[in-house]
mmCIF file of C-alpha atoms and ligand atoms in Angstrom:
data_model
loop_
_atom_site.group_PDB
_atom_site.id
_atom_site.type_symbol
_atom_site.label_atom_id
_atom_site.label_comp_id
_atom_site.label_asym_id
_atom_site.label_seq_id
_atom_site.Cartn_x
_atom_site.Cartn_y
_atom_site.Cartn_z
ATOM 1 C CA MET A 525 -7.856 3.600 -8.652
ATOM 2 C CA PHE A 526 -10.948 5.319 -9.928
ATOM 3 C CA SER A 527 -9.330 6.622 -13.049
ATOM 4 C CA ARG A 528 -7.539 3.591 -14.250
ATOM 5 C CA GLN A 529 -8.214 -0.060 -14.693
ATOM 6 C CA GLN A 530 -6.516 -1.973 -11.991
ATOM 7 C CA ILE A 531 -5.505 -5.532 -12.169
ATOM 8 C CA ILE A 532 -7.191 -6.973 -9.135
ATOM 9 C CA GLN A 533 -6.509 -10.503 -8.042
ATOM 10 C CA PRO A 534 -8.825 -11.743 -5.315
ATOM 11 C CA VAL A 535 -7.332 -14.629 -3.372
ATOM 12 C CA ALA A 536 -8.261 -16.352 -0.153
ATOM 13 C CA LEU A 537 -6.736 -14.013 2.304
ATOM 14 C CA ASP A 538 -5.917 -14.018 5.972
ATOM 15 C CA ILE A 539 -6.394 -10.403 7.002
ATOM 16 C CA ASN A 540 -4.348 -11.011 10.157
ATOM 17 C CA GLN A 541 -1.378 -11.716 7.977
ATOM 18 C CA ILE A 542 -1.770 -8.437 6.148
ATOM 19 C CA VAL A 543 -2.101 -6.508 9.401
ATOM 20 C CA SER A 544 1.024 -8.199 10.750
ATOM 21 C CA ASN A 545 2.943 -7.615 7.588
ATOM 22 C CA THR A 546 2.097 -3.932 7.458
ATOM 23 C CA GLY A 547 2.506 -3.453 11.221
ATOM 24 C CA LYS A 548 6.124 -2.390 11.161
ATOM 25 C CA MET A 549 5.439 0.146 8.457
ATOM 26 C CA LEU A 550 2.337 1.439 10.232
ATOM 27 C CA ARG A 551 4.319 1.995 13.422
ATOM 28 C CA ARG A 552 6.734 4.120 11.435
ATOM 29 C CA LEU A 553 3.900 6.182 10.004
ATOM 30 C CA ILE A 554 2.536 7.204 13.370
ATOM 31 C CA LYS A 555 4.324 9.329 15.941
ATOM 32 C CA GLU A 556 5.618 8.107 19.281
ATOM 33 C CA ASN A 557 2.830 9.892 21.099
ATOM 34 C CA ILE A 558 0.316 7.510 19.564
ATOM 35 C CA GLY A 559 -0.004 4.051 21.104
ATOM 36 C CA LEU A 560 -0.752 1.320 18.590
ATOM 37 C CA ASP A 561 -2.643 -1.760 19.751
ATOM 38 C CA VAL A 562 -3.097 -4.661 17.391
ATOM 39 C CA ILE A 563 -5.572 -7.282 18.520
ATOM 40 C CA LEU A 564 -5.863 -10.235 16.161
ATOM 41 C CA GLU A 565 -8.428 -12.998 16.451
ATOM 42 C CA PRO A 566 -6.722 -16.383 16.265
ATOM 43 C CA ASN A 567 -8.064 -18.608 13.508
ATOM 44 C CA LEU A 568 -9.562 -15.722 11.623
ATOM 45 C CA ASP A 569 -11.804 -16.786 8.763
ATOM 46 C CA LEU A 570 -10.505 -16.146 5.287
ATOM 47 C CA VAL A 571 -11.950 -13.558 2.926
ATOM 48 C CA SER A 572 -11.759 -13.321 -0.807
ATOM 49 C CA ALA A 573 -9.926 -10.102 -1.667
ATOM 50 C CA ASP A 574 -6.923 -8.598 -3.336
ATOM 51 C CA PRO A 575 -4.032 -8.224 -0.847
ATOM 52 C CA GLY A 576 -3.007 -4.835 -2.235
ATOM 53 C CA GLN A 577 -6.524 -3.542 -1.794
ATOM 54 C CA ILE A 578 -6.735 -4.678 1.816
ATOM 55 C CA GLU A 579 -3.401 -3.022 2.518
ATOM 56 C CA GLN A 580 -4.836 0.139 1.053
ATOM 57 C CA VAL A 581 -7.896 -0.060 3.302
ATOM 58 C CA ILE A 582 -5.751 -0.527 6.420
ATOM 59 C CA LEU A 583 -3.341 2.218 5.419
ATOM 60 C CA ASN A 584 -6.054 4.785 4.658
ATOM 61 C CA LEU A 585 -7.894 4.119 7.922
ATOM 62 C CA VAL A 586 -4.688 4.240 9.963
ATOM 63 C CA VAL A 587 -3.490 7.451 8.331
ATOM 64 C CA ASN A 588 -6.859 9.058 9.029
ATOM 65 C CA ALA A 589 -6.724 7.884 12.638
ATOM 66 C CA ARG A 590 -3.228 9.304 12.966
ATOM 67 C CA ASP A 591 -4.370 12.637 11.524
ATOM 68 C CA ALA A 592 -7.179 12.669 14.089
ATOM 69 C CA LEU A 593 -4.608 12.296 16.884
ATOM 70 C CA PRO A 594 -2.480 15.455 16.608
ATOM 71 C CA LYS A 595 -1.957 15.447 20.362
ATOM 72 C CA GLY A 596 -1.430 11.712 20.605
ATOM 73 C CA GLY A 597 -3.686 9.031 21.981
ATOM 74 C CA LYS A 598 -4.532 5.490 21.132
ATOM 75 C CA LEU A 599 -5.005 3.695 17.832
ATOM 76 C CA THR A 600 -6.334 0.170 17.751
ATOM 77 C CA ILE A 601 -6.494 -2.287 14.900
ATOM 78 C CA GLN A 602 -8.606 -5.325 15.611
ATOM 79 C CA THR A 603 -9.823 -8.358 13.705
ATOM 80 C CA ARG A 604 -12.691 -10.641 14.674
ATOM 81 C CA ASN A 605 -14.907 -13.379 13.274
ATOM 82 C CA VAL A 606 -18.522 -12.242 13.452
ATOM 83 C CA ARG A 607 -21.913 -13.726 12.701
ATOM 84 C CA MET A 608 -24.758 -11.658 11.369
ATOM 85 C CA GLU A 609 -28.380 -12.501 10.979
ATOM 86 C CA ASN A 610 -29.055 -10.571 7.811
ATOM 87 C CA ASP A 611 -26.714 -11.580 5.025
ATOM 88 C CA PHE A 612 -26.092 -8.217 3.424
ATOM 89 C CA GLY A 613 -24.515 -8.553 0.022
ATOM 90 C CA GLN A 614 -23.395 -12.146 0.392
ATOM 91 C CA ALA A 615 -21.257 -12.842 -2.616
ATOM 92 C CA GLY A 616 -22.555 -16.296 -3.513
ATOM 93 C CA ALA A 617 -21.637 -19.944 -3.438
ATOM 94 C CA SER A 618 -18.125 -19.475 -2.127
ATOM 95 C CA THR A 619 -19.136 -17.451 0.913
ATOM 96 C CA LEU A 620 -20.243 -18.703 4.301
ATOM 97 C CA PRO A 621 -23.762 -17.498 5.108
ATOM 98 C CA GLY A 622 -23.859 -15.041 7.954
ATOM 99 C CA ARG A 623 -20.126 -15.181 8.622
ATOM 100 C CA PHE A 624 -17.962 -12.130 8.254
ATOM 101 C CA VAL A 625 -14.508 -10.992 9.077
ATOM 102 C CA LEU A 626 -14.436 -7.696 10.917
ATOM 103 C CA LEU A 627 -11.507 -5.345 10.555
ATOM 104 C CA GLU A 628 -11.834 -2.443 12.950
ATOM 105 C CA VAL A 629 -9.686 0.668 13.240
ATOM 106 C CA THR A 630 -10.387 2.809 16.308
ATOM 107 C CA ASP A 631 -8.827 6.026 17.513
ATOM 108 C CA THR A 632 -9.264 8.231 20.559
ATOM 109 C CA GLY A 633 -8.883 11.352 18.437
ATOM 110 C CA THR A 634 -10.898 14.419 17.458
ATOM 111 C CA GLY A 635 -13.982 12.558 16.256
ATOM 112 C CA MET A 636 -16.533 13.915 13.779
ATOM 113 C CA ASP A 637 -19.887 15.636 14.106
ATOM 114 C CA GLU A 638 -22.890 14.060 12.447
ATOM 115 C CA GLU A 639 -22.908 16.434 9.507
ATOM 116 C CA THR A 640 -19.284 15.508 8.671
ATOM 117 C CA GLN A 641 -20.053 11.807 9.017
ATOM 118 C CA THR A 642 -22.667 12.005 6.267
ATOM 119 C CA HIS A 643 -20.058 13.184 3.764
ATOM 120 C CA ILE A 644 -16.861 11.306 4.585
ATOM 121 C CA PHE A 645 -17.190 8.642 1.876
ATOM 122 C CA GLU A 646 -17.737 11.182 -0.877
ATOM 123 C CA PRO A 647 -14.765 11.554 -3.216
ATOM 124 C CA PHE A 648 -12.860 14.774 -2.555
ATOM 125 C CA PHE A 649 -14.589 15.446 0.756
ATOM 126 C CA THR A 650 -11.935 16.597 3.178
ATOM 127 C CA THR A 651 -11.745 18.795 6.247
ATOM 128 C CA LYS A 652 -7.982 18.946 6.019
ATOM 129 C CA ALA A 653 -5.881 21.865 4.802
ATOM 130 C CA VAL A 654 -5.021 22.202 1.139
ATOM 131 C CA GLY A 655 -2.095 19.945 0.412
ATOM 132 C CA LYS A 656 -2.830 17.775 3.450
ATOM 133 C CA GLY A 657 -5.963 15.955 2.460
ATOM 134 C CA THR A 658 -7.194 14.689 -0.876
ATOM 135 C CA GLY A 659 -10.580 13.450 0.303
ATOM 136 C CA LEU A 660 -9.949 10.228 -1.596
ATOM 137 C CA GLY A 661 -8.939 7.926 1.265
ATOM 138 C CA LEU A 662 -12.359 6.913 2.461
ATOM 139 C CA ALA A 663 -13.891 6.995 -0.994
ATOM 140 C CA THR A 664 -11.244 4.460 -2.000
ATOM 141 C CA VAL A 665 -11.914 2.377 1.096
ATOM 142 C CA TYR A 666 -15.622 2.446 0.372
ATOM 143 C CA GLY A 667 -15.087 1.375 -3.250
ATOM 144 C CA ILE A 668 -12.904 -1.548 -2.215
ATOM 145 C CA VAL A 669 -15.298 -2.714 0.472
ATOM 146 C CA LYS A 670 -18.252 -2.607 -1.928
ATOM 147 C CA GLN A 671 -16.297 -4.372 -4.641
ATOM 148 C CA ASN A 672 -15.634 -7.199 -2.183
ATOM 149 C CA ASN A 673 -19.296 -7.460 -1.139
ATOM 150 C CA GLY A 674 -18.602 -6.003 2.256
ATOM 151 C CA ARG A 675 -19.941 -3.269 4.447
ATOM 152 C CA ILE A 676 -18.398 -0.355 6.319
ATOM 153 C CA GLU A 677 -19.755 1.267 9.438
ATOM 154 C CA VAL A 678 -18.569 4.369 11.235
ATOM 155 C CA LYS A 679 -19.164 5.488 14.807
ATOM 156 C CA SER A 680 -17.773 8.753 16.031
ATOM 157 C CA MET A 681 -18.146 11.365 18.744
ATOM 158 C CA VAL A 682 -16.629 14.780 18.743
ATOM 159 C CA GLY A 683 -13.797 14.873 21.231
ATOM 160 C CA ARG A 684 -13.972 11.130 21.903
ATOM 161 C CA GLY A 685 -12.755 9.431 18.785
ATOM 162 C CA SER A 686 -13.873 7.302 15.876
ATOM 163 C CA SER A 687 -14.257 3.700 14.920
ATOM 164 C CA PHE A 688 -14.398 2.311 11.396
ATOM 165 C CA LYS A 689 -15.669 -1.242 10.976
ATOM 166 C CA VAL A 690 -15.113 -3.099 7.744
ATOM 167 C CA TYR A 691 -17.042 -6.356 7.312
ATOM 168 C CA LEU A 692 -16.057 -8.752 4.544
ATOM 169 C CA PRO A 693 -17.851 -12.024 3.822
ATOM 170 C CA ALA A 694 -15.955 -15.093 5.050
ATOM 171 C CA VAL A 695 -15.229 -17.687 2.387
ATOM 172 C CA LYS A 696 -15.120 -21.461 2.542
ATOM 173 C CA HIS A 697 -11.642 -22.812 2.978
ATOM 174 C CA ALA A 698 -12.280 -25.532 0.434
ATOM 175 C CA VAL A 699 -13.146 -23.143 -2.361
ATOM 176 C CA LEU A 700 -9.997 -21.134 -2.241
ATOM 177 C CA THR A 701 -6.735 -22.231 -0.764
ATOM 178 C CA ARG A 702 -4.748 -20.112 1.577
ATOM 179 C CA THR A 703 -2.171 -18.117 -0.247
ATOM 180 C CA SER A 704 0.294 -17.443 2.513
ATOM 181 C CA ALA A 705 3.051 -18.963 0.426
ATOM 182 C CA LYS A 706 2.229 -16.924 -2.623
ATOM 183 C CA TYR A 707 1.424 -13.715 -0.796
ATOM 184 C CA THR A 708 4.721 -13.142 0.875
ATOM 185 C CA GLY A 709 3.689 -9.905 2.514
ATOM 186 C CA SER A 710 6.155 -7.164 3.229
ATOM 187 C CA PRO A 711 9.640 -8.332 2.564
ATOM 188 C CA ASN A 712 12.645 -7.808 4.738
ATOM 189 C CA PHE A 713 15.726 -6.381 3.183
ATOM 190 C CA SER A 714 19.253 -6.470 4.425
ATOM 191 C CA GLU A 715 20.669 -3.049 3.846
ATOM 192 C CA GLU A 716 20.056 -2.897 0.131
ATOM 193 C CA THR A 717 20.830 0.602 -1.034
ATOM 194 C CA ILE A 718 18.109 2.337 -2.959
ATOM 195 C CA LEU A 719 18.374 5.717 -4.607
ATOM 196 C CA VAL A 720 14.990 7.426 -4.729
ATOM 197 C CA ALA A 721 14.468 10.279 -7.209
ATOM 198 C CA GLU A 722 11.041 11.829 -6.862
ATOM 199 C CA ASP A 723 10.178 15.518 -7.019
ATOM 200 C CA ALA A 724 6.948 15.332 -5.029
ATOM 201 C CA LYS A 725 8.025 15.686 -1.393
ATOM 202 C CA PRO A 726 5.101 13.902 0.296
ATOM 203 C CA LEU A 727 5.546 10.864 -1.891
ATOM 204 C CA ARG A 728 9.314 10.936 -1.547
ATOM 205 C CA ASP A 729 9.029 11.069 2.242
ATOM 206 C CA LEU A 730 6.515 8.255 2.338
ATOM 207 C CA ILE A 731 8.624 6.034 0.076
ATOM 208 C CA CYS A 732 11.631 6.650 2.329
ATOM 209 C CA GLU A 733 9.635 5.786 5.439
ATOM 210 C CA VAL A 734 8.416 2.595 3.843
ATOM 211 C CA LEU A 735 11.746 1.443 2.435
ATOM 212 C CA SER A 736 13.729 2.217 5.558
ATOM 213 C CA GLY A 737 11.003 0.416 7.462
ATOM 214 C CA TYR A 738 11.777 -2.630 5.373
ATOM 215 C CA GLY A 739 15.441 -2.331 6.252
ATOM 216 C CA CYS A 740 16.783 -0.664 3.127
ATOM 217 C CA THR A 741 19.345 2.093 3.114
ATOM 218 C CA VAL A 742 17.673 4.960 1.303
ATOM 219 C CA LEU A 743 19.387 7.799 -0.558
ATOM 220 C CA THR A 744 17.005 10.509 -1.646
ATOM 221 C CA ALA A 745 17.054 13.092 -4.384
ATOM 222 C CA CYS A 746 14.379 15.666 -5.121
ATOM 223 C CA ASN A 747 15.556 16.226 -8.666
ATOM 224 C CA VAL A 748 17.752 14.824 -11.387
ATOM 225 C CA GLU A 749 20.822 16.913 -10.518
ATOM 226 C CA GLU A 750 20.761 15.718 -6.923
ATOM 227 C CA ALA A 751 20.394 12.122 -8.013
ATOM 228 C CA LEU A 752 23.385 12.493 -10.367
ATOM 229 C CA GLN A 753 25.449 14.072 -7.614
ATOM 230 C CA ILE A 754 24.724 11.183 -5.321
ATOM 231 C CA GLY A 755 25.531 8.731 -8.103
ATOM 232 C CA ARG A 756 28.850 10.386 -8.854
ATOM 233 C CA GLY A 757 29.829 10.711 -5.220
ATOM 234 C CA ARG A 758 29.044 7.180 -4.198
ATOM 235 C CA LYS A 759 31.721 4.525 -4.383
ATOM 236 C CA ASP A 760 29.644 1.696 -2.904
ATOM 237 C CA THR A 761 26.936 -0.179 -4.678
ATOM 238 C CA ILE A 762 23.584 1.315 -5.496
ATOM 239 C CA ASP A 763 21.348 -1.700 -5.775
ATOM 240 C CA LEU A 764 18.354 0.057 -7.243
ATOM 241 C CA LEU A 765 17.290 3.391 -8.636
ATOM 242 C CA LEU A 766 13.643 4.170 -7.983
ATOM 243 C CA THR A 767 12.702 7.110 -10.151
ATOM 244 C CA ASP A 768 9.757 8.976 -11.471
ATOM 245 C CA VAL A 769 9.529 8.795 -15.240
ATOM 246 C CA VAL A 770 8.650 12.436 -15.625
ATOM 247 C CA MET A 771 10.645 14.964 -13.645
ATOM 248 C CA PRO A 772 11.517 18.584 -14.248
ATOM 249 C CA GLY A 773 14.804 19.005 -16.050
ATOM 250 C CA MET A 774 15.587 15.575 -17.382
ATOM 251 C CA ASP A 775 13.363 12.588 -17.731
ATOM 252 C CA GLY A 776 13.800 9.508 -15.609
ATOM 253 C CA THR A 777 15.059 7.335 -18.443
ATOM 254 C CA ALA A 778 17.943 9.715 -19.159
ATOM 255 C CA LEU A 779 18.734 9.772 -15.427
ATOM 256 C CA ALA A 780 18.698 5.978 -15.348
ATOM 257 C CA ASN A 781 21.162 5.811 -18.254
ATOM 258 C CA GLU A 782 23.516 8.237 -16.515
ATOM 259 C CA ILE A 783 23.367 6.355 -13.230
ATOM 260 C CA ARG A 784 23.943 3.037 -14.964
ATOM 261 C CA SER A 785 26.975 4.347 -16.747
ATOM 262 C CA LEU A 786 28.390 5.181 -13.299
ATOM 263 C CA HIS A 787 26.981 2.102 -11.566
ATOM 264 C CA PRO A 788 26.421 -0.712 -14.030
ATOM 265 C CA GLU A 789 25.059 -2.944 -11.217
ATOM 266 C CA THR A 790 22.142 -0.638 -10.505
ATOM 267 C CA LYS A 791 18.692 -1.910 -11.365
ATOM 268 C CA VAL A 792 16.015 0.561 -12.320
ATOM 269 C CA LEU A 793 12.410 0.747 -11.205
ATOM 270 C CA TYR A 794 10.331 3.480 -12.822
ATOM 271 C CA MET A 795 7.287 4.931 -11.119
ATOM 272 C CA THR A 796 4.614 6.341 -13.357
ATOM 273 C CA GLY A 797 1.222 7.810 -12.848
ATOM 274 C CA HIS A 798 0.616 8.531 -16.496
ATOM 275 C CA SER A 799 -1.564 6.230 -18.490
ATOM 276 C CA GLY A 800 0.044 7.153 -21.783
ATOM 277 C CA THR A 801 3.351 5.846 -20.507
ATOM 278 C CA PHE A 802 6.666 7.151 -21.720
ATOM 279 C CA ILE A 803 8.397 3.840 -21.223
ATOM 280 C CA ARG A 804 8.624 1.578 -24.201
ATOM 281 C CA ALA A 805 7.904 -2.065 -23.532
ATOM 282 C CA ASP A 806 11.174 -3.139 -25.103
ATOM 283 C CA MET A 807 13.080 -1.106 -22.543
ATOM 284 C CA LEU A 808 11.819 -3.284 -19.756
ATOM 285 C CA ASN A 809 13.671 -6.419 -18.758
ATOM 286 C CA GLN A 810 14.962 -8.209 -15.673
ATOM 287 C CA ASP A 811 16.910 -5.156 -14.573
ATOM 288 C CA VAL A 812 14.483 -2.442 -15.585
ATOM 289 C CA SER A 813 10.901 -2.479 -14.461
ATOM 290 C CA LEU A 814 7.868 -0.313 -13.902
ATOM 291 C CA ILE A 815 5.417 0.274 -11.029
ATOM 292 C CA ARG A 816 2.287 2.292 -11.486
ATOM 293 C CA LYS A 817 1.109 4.964 -9.092
ATOM 294 C CA PRO A 818 -0.725 4.682 -6.900
ATOM 295 C CA PHE A 819 0.931 1.666 -5.348
ATOM 296 C CA THR A 820 0.749 0.319 -1.837
ATOM 297 C CA PRO A 821 3.830 -0.080 0.374
ATOM 298 C CA GLY A 822 3.432 -3.839 0.047
ATOM 299 C CA GLU A 823 3.339 -3.696 -3.706
ATOM 300 C CA LEU A 824 6.478 -1.577 -3.763
ATOM 301 C CA GLY A 825 8.257 -3.849 -1.342
ATOM 302 C CA ARG A 826 7.370 -7.020 -3.245
ATOM 303 C CA LYS A 827 8.331 -5.483 -6.553
ATOM 304 C CA ILE A 828 11.734 -4.472 -5.254
ATOM 305 C CA ARG A 829 12.211 -7.811 -3.533
ATOM 306 C CA LYS A 830 11.576 -9.474 -6.876
ATOM 307 C CA MET A 831 14.147 -7.322 -8.579
ATOM 308 C CA LEU A 832 16.729 -7.744 -5.804
ATOM 309 C CA PRO A 833 16.361 -11.328 -4.712
ATOM 310 C CA GLY A 834 20.078 -12.016 -4.368
ATOM 311 C CA LYS A 835 21.058 -10.642 -1.016
ATOM 312 C CA LEU A 836 18.812 -12.874 1.000
ATOM 313 C CA GLY A 837 19.646 -15.851 -1.173
ATOM 314 C CA GLU A 838 16.108 -15.946 -2.468
ATOM 315 C CA SER A 839 16.992 -15.921 -6.121
ATOM 316 C CA SER A 840 14.547 -18.731 -6.706
ATOM 317 C CA ARG A 841 11.773 -16.301 -6.019
ATOM 318 C CA ALA A 842 12.798 -14.041 -8.861
ATOM 319 C CA GLY A 843 11.162 -16.225 -11.451
ATOM 320 C CA ALA A 844 8.321 -17.308 -9.238
ATOM 321 C CA CYS A 845 5.712 -14.956 -10.601
ATOM 322 C CA PRO A 846 5.833 -15.192 -14.374
ATOM 323 C CA LYS A 847 2.225 -14.102 -14.522
ATOM 324 C CA GLU A 848 2.945 -10.816 -12.864
ATOM 325 C CA ASN A 849 5.859 -10.212 -15.214
ATOM 326 C CA ALA A 850 3.663 -10.830 -18.180
ATOM 327 C CA ALA A 851 1.076 -8.437 -16.782
ATOM 328 C CA ALA A 852 3.701 -5.770 -16.270
ATOM 329 C CA GLN A 853 4.933 -6.173 -19.813
ATOM 330 C CA ARG A 854 1.397 -5.960 -21.153
ATOM 331 C CA GLU A 855 0.656 -2.916 -19.060
ATOM 332 C CA SER A 856 3.792 -1.152 -20.172
ATOM 333 C CA GLY A 857 2.881 -1.684 -23.764
ATOM 334 C CA ALA A 858 -0.579 -0.255 -23.269
HETATM 335 N N1 LIG B 1344 -10.495 8.703 12.143
HETATM 336 C C1 LIG B 1344 -11.023 9.904 11.814
HETATM 337 N N2 LIG B 1344 -11.252 10.830 12.777
HETATM 338 C C2 LIG B 1344 -11.813 12.031 12.473
HETATM 339 N N3 LIG B 1344 -12.170 12.393 11.230
HETATM 340 C C3 LIG B 1344 -11.967 11.528 10.229
HETATM 341 C C4 LIG B 1344 -11.387 10.226 10.470
HETATM 342 N N4 LIG B 1344 -11.314 9.573 9.276
HETATM 343 C C5 LIG B 1344 -11.812 10.411 8.347
HETATM 344 N N5 LIG B 1344 -12.198 11.583 8.917
HETATM 345 C C6 LIG B 1344 -12.815 12.709 8.212
HETATM 346 O O1 LIG B 1344 -13.180 12.297 6.907
HETATM 347 C C7 LIG B 1344 -12.595 13.141 5.934
HETATM 348 C C8 LIG B 1344 -12.331 12.340 4.682
HETATM 349 O O2 LIG B 1344 -11.340 11.373 4.860
HETATM 350 P P1 LIG B 1344 -10.516 10.845 3.625
HETATM 351 O O3 LIG B 1344 -11.494 10.417 2.562
HETATM 352 O O4 LIG B 1344 -9.538 9.849 4.077
HETATM 353 O O5 LIG B 1344 -9.797 12.141 3.066
HETATM 354 P P2 LIG B 1344 -8.582 12.982 3.686
HETATM 355 O O6 LIG B 1344 -7.937 12.127 4.762
HETATM 356 O O7 LIG B 1344 -7.661 13.206 2.549
HETATM 357 O O8 LIG B 1344 -9.192 14.252 4.210
HETATM 358 C C9 LIG B 1344 -11.379 13.722 6.617
HETATM 359 O O9 LIG B 1344 -10.969 14.943 6.062
HETATM 360 C C10 LIG B 1344 -11.866 13.868 8.042
HETATM 361 O O10 LIG B 1344 -12.650 15.054 8.181
HETATM 362 MG MG1 LIG B 1345 -7.428 10.146 4.472
#
């Protein structure tokens, strides 16, 4: 997010809806020894924010809380309408003076000492083992909160746990309309089969968690050979191939061609983290698309839902976001 320009689309957003939509996936991310409580304020005020960014905030805070609960415990996500006397960073005419939406993530985990707390929002600050932490989670959260004229507060005690409070300015309903229809949240799939080829294990595991959480059947391959083996061995449909563009051995586009010669029905979604992309714009069409890393679970789900609308009889939705298609095309040509 720091290193690339992101297309951010603030809309009037009901944070409750995002929490609910990600809930199923969050439960899958945390172990059974962690109790998850979700407490949502009814009639929560709207905020102006990008849904993907809010998902990212929730996800980063929840993953941190999970990591702080190696022996289990309790994790709580709560939303509330709050009033504050001093209008820190009010965004302007569209916001309601003094009114904020609070999103709070609390855990009963390890907690942090004061010295640690002074550094947690710094990029690359991590107390986790090499390969476990990047130190970018809270820096990202901080950036998103600031960008949306909000504030973040942390309270923590060693051995007792931590609480992160994110305050975002409430917006007038009249200024922006609710986008529940447009923001469809995490989709549900009905056993669509997705072949995932990704050499980075943590990402591969996370994608599998997310997609099976959505109800997909996931076949995984850690390299091109494995993906080809699965393709050759499978008689049933593979609805979609989700593959890295750059992998050791053979690139993702060659893999996609091989798989499609075996399974002509298979759609292809490339993942790429490289700005100088290896995908030519003219290779992208209805059946072949691109998603840029890093993406949120919701973004991935919606993207796939758009490519595979048929099974739920939602084909009308396929063409519902011409803007996003155009953006993707533009991006891919960049
Ligand atoms: N809920 C929490 N409980 C205890 N420590 C936390 C919590 N959230 C964040 N931290 C501390 O803040 C550091 C930075 O967090 P973050 O930016 O998400 O990076 P990372 O999770 O990759 O280490 C963590 O390494 C950890 O020391
Ligand atoms: Mg983190």
